[in-house]
GROMACS .gro file of C-alpha atoms in nm:
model
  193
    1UNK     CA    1  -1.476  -0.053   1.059
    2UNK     CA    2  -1.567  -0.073   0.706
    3UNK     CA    3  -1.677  -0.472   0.616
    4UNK     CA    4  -1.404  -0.561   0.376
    5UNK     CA    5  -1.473  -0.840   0.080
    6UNK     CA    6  -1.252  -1.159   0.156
    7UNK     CA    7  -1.002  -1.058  -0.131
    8UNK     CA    8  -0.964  -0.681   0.028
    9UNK     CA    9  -0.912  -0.872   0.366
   10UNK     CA   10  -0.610  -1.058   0.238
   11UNK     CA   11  -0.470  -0.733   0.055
   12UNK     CA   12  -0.491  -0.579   0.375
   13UNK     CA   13  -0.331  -0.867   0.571
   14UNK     CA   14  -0.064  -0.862   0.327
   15UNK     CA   15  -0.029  -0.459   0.389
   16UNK     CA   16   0.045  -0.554   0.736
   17UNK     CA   17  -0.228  -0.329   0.860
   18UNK     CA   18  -0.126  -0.011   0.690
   19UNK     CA   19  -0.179  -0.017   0.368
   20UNK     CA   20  -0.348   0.262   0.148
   21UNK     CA   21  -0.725   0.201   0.232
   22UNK     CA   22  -0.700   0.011   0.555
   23UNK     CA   23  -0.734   0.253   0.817
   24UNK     CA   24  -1.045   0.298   1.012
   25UNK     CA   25  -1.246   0.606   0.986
   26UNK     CA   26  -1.336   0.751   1.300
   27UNK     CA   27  -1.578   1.023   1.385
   28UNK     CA   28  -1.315   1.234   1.517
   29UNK     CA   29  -1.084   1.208   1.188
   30UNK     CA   30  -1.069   1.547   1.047
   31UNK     CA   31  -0.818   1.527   0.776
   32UNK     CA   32  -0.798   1.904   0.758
   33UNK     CA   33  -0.697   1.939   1.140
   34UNK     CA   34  -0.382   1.821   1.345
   35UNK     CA   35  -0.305   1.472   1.299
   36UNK     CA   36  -0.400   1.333   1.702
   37UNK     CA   37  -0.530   0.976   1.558
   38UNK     CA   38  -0.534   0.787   1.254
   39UNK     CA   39  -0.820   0.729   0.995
   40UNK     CA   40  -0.928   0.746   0.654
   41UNK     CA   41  -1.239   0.835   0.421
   42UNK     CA   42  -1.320   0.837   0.062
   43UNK     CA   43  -1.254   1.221  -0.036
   44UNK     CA   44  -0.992   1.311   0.240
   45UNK     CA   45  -0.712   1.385   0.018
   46UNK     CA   46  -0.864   1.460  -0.319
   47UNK     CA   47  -0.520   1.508  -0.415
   48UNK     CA   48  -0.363   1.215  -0.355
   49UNK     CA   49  -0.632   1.008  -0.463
   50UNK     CA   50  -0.597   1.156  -0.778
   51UNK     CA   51  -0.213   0.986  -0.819
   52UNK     CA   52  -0.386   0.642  -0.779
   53UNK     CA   53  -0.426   0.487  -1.168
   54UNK     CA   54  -0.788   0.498  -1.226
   55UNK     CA   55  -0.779   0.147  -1.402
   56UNK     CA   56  -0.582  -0.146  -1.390
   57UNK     CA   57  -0.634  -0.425  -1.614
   58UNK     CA   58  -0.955  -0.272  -1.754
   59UNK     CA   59  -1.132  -0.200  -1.413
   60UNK     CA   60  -1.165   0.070  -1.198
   61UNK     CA   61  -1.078  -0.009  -0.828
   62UNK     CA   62  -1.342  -0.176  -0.615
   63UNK     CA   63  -1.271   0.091  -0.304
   64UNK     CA   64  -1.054   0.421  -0.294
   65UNK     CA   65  -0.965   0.596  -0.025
   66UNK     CA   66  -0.675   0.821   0.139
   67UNK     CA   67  -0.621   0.973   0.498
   68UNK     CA   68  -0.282   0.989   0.730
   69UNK     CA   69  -0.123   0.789   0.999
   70UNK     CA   70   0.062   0.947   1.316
   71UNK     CA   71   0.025   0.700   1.574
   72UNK     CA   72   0.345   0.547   1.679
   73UNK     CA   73   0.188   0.178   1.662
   74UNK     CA   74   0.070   0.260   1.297
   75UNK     CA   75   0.370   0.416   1.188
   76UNK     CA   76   0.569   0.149   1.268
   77UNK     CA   77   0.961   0.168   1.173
   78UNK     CA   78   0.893   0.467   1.026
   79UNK     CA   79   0.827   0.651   1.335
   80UNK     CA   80   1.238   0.612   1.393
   81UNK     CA   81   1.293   0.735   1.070
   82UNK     CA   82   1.178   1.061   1.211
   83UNK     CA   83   0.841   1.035   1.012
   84UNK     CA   84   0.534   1.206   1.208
   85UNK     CA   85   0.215   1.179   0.987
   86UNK     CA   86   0.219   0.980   0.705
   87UNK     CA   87  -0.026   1.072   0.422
   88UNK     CA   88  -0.171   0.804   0.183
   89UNK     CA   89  -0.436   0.738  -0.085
   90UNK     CA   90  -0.491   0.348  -0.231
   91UNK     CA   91  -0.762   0.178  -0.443
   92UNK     CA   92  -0.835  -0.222  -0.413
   93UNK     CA   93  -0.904  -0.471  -0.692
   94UNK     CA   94  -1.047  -0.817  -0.625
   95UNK     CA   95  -0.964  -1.081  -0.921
   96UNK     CA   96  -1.168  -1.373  -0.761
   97UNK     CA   97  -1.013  -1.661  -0.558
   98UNK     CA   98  -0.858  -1.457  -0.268
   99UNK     CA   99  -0.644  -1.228  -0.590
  100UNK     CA  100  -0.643  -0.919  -0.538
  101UNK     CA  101  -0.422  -0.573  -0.566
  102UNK     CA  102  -0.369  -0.239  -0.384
  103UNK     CA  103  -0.250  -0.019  -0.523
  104UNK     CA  104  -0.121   0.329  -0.341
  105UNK     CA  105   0.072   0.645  -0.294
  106UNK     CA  106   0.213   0.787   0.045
  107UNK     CA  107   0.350   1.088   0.107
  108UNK     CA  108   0.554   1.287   0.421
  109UNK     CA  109   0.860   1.519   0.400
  110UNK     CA  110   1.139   1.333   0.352
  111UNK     CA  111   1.001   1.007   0.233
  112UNK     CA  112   1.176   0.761   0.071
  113UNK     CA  113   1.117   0.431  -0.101
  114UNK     CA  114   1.398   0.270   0.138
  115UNK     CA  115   1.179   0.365   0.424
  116UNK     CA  116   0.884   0.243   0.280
  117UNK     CA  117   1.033  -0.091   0.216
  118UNK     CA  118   1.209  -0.104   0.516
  119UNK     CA  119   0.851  -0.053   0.722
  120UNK     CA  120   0.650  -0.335   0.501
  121UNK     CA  121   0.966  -0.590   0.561
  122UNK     CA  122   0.970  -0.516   0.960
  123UNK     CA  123   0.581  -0.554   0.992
  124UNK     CA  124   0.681  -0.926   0.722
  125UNK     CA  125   0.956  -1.019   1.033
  126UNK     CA  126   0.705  -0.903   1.291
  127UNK     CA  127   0.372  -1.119   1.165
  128UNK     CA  128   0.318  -1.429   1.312
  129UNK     CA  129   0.281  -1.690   1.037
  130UNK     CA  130   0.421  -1.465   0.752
  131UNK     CA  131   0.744  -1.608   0.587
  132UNK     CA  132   1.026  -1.401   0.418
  133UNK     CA  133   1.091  -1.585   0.098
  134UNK     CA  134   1.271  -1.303  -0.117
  135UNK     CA  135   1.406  -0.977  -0.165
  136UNK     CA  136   1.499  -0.763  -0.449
  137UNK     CA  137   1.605  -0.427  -0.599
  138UNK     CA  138   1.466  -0.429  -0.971
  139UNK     CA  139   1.362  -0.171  -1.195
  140UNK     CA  140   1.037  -0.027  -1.128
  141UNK     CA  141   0.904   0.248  -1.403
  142UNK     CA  142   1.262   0.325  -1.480
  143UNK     CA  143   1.323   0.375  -1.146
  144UNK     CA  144   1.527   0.114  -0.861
  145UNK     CA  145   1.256   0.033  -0.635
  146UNK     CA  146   1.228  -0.279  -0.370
  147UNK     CA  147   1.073  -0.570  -0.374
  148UNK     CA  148   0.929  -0.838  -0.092
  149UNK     CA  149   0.785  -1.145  -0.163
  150UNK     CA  150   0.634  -1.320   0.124
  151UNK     CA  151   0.392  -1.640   0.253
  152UNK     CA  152   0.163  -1.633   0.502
  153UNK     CA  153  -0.014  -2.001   0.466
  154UNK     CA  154  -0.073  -2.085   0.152
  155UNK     CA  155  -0.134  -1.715   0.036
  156UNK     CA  156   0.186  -1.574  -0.186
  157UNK     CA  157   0.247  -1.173  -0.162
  158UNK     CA  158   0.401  -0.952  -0.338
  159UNK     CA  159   0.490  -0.583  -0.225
  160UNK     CA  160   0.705  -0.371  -0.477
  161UNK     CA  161   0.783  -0.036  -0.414
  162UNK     CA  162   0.948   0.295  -0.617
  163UNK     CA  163   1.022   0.648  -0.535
  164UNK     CA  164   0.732   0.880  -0.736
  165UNK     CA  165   0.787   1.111  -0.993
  166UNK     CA  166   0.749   1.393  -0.749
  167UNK     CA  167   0.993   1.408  -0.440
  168UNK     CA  168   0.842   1.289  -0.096
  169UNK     CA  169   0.624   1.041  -0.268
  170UNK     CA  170   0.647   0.653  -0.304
  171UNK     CA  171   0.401   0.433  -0.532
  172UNK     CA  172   0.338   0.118  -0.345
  173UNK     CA  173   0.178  -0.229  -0.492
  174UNK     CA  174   0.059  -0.466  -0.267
  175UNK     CA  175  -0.091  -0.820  -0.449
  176UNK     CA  176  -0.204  -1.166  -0.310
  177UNK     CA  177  -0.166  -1.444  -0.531
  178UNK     CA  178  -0.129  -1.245  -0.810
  179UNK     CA  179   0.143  -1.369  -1.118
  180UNK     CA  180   0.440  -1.145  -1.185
  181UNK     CA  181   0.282  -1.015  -1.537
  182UNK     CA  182  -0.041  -0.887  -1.367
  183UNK     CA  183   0.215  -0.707  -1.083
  184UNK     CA  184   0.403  -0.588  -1.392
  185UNK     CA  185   0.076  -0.430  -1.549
  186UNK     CA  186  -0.002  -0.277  -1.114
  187UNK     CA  187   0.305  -0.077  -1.201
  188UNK     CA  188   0.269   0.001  -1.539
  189UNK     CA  189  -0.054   0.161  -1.438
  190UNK     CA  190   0.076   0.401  -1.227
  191UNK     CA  191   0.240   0.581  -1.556
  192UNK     CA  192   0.486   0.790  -1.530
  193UNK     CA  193   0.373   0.897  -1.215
   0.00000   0.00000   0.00000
């Protein structure tokens, strides 16, 4: 396992273990084979890395990353959706005092931003110590996306997400602590994308 900066740790607790950036690589993970076990690198999806803004608020992200899930614990409620492999790419950004963003892009055939909201609110319900406080529907780069705002001690996070530009693609961000203008400027960054 990569060693993870306390701010990345509580974007990725927030993520609720699958966000862009958080999986493990493996030895074995060959993201140009079948998908038998999940894992991520820097460089497996050039692709998709390249849909992750390159700056937000002035700096570049801290870590950036993509690979693919296909295990039925990491897929989580989307594995009933019908979803087999899910591909992502994410970058993080610490902001000092446990702030911090991801910010990501996942793709499978089929995808949809319902589904992707859907799977972060289950894995909200599932954590233990993680409190539901809100959800929305607003406007997310001219587009109706979802939004959860949650607790989990005295740690507030955010996760808003929004179909892509491009079908079978969702921009997701995740942010701890972070005030709605700086989550406003996470999705701004993404463009038009």
């Amino acid at each position: 396992m990569p060693r993870f900066t306390r701010a990345r740790a509580a974007v990725l607790a927030i993520a609720l273990g699958v966000a862009a950036c958080s999986g493990s690589a493996t030895t074995s993970f060959d993201p140009t084979g079948p998908c038998t076990s999940d894992g991520s690198a820097p460089g497996a999806y050039p692709a998709l890395e390249a849909q992750v803004p390159k700056m937000l608020i002035g700096a570049k992200p801290e870590h950036l990353d993509s690979g693919r899930h296909c295990t039925a614990a990491a897929l989580g409620s989307l594995a009933t959706s019908g979803v087999t492999e899910l591909r992502f790419a994410g970058g993080t950004w610490a902001f000092g005092a446990e702030r911090a963003a991801a910010l990501a892009v996942f793709t499978a055939p089929g995808l949809t931003a319902e589904q992707m909201a859907g799977f972060y609110l289950a894995g909200a319900q599932a954590a233990d110590r993680t409190q539901v406080l809100a959800q929305s529907k607003p406007m997310l780069a001219g587009r109706r996306g979802f939004r959860l705002d949650t607790q989990t001690g005295v740690r507030l996070q955010t996760v808003e997400v929004w179909p892509a530009s491009v079908g079978d693609v969702v921009n997701v961000v995740i942010t701890n602590d972070l005030p709605d203008a700086r989550i406003a400027d996470a999705v701004s960054a993404f463009g038009s994308n």
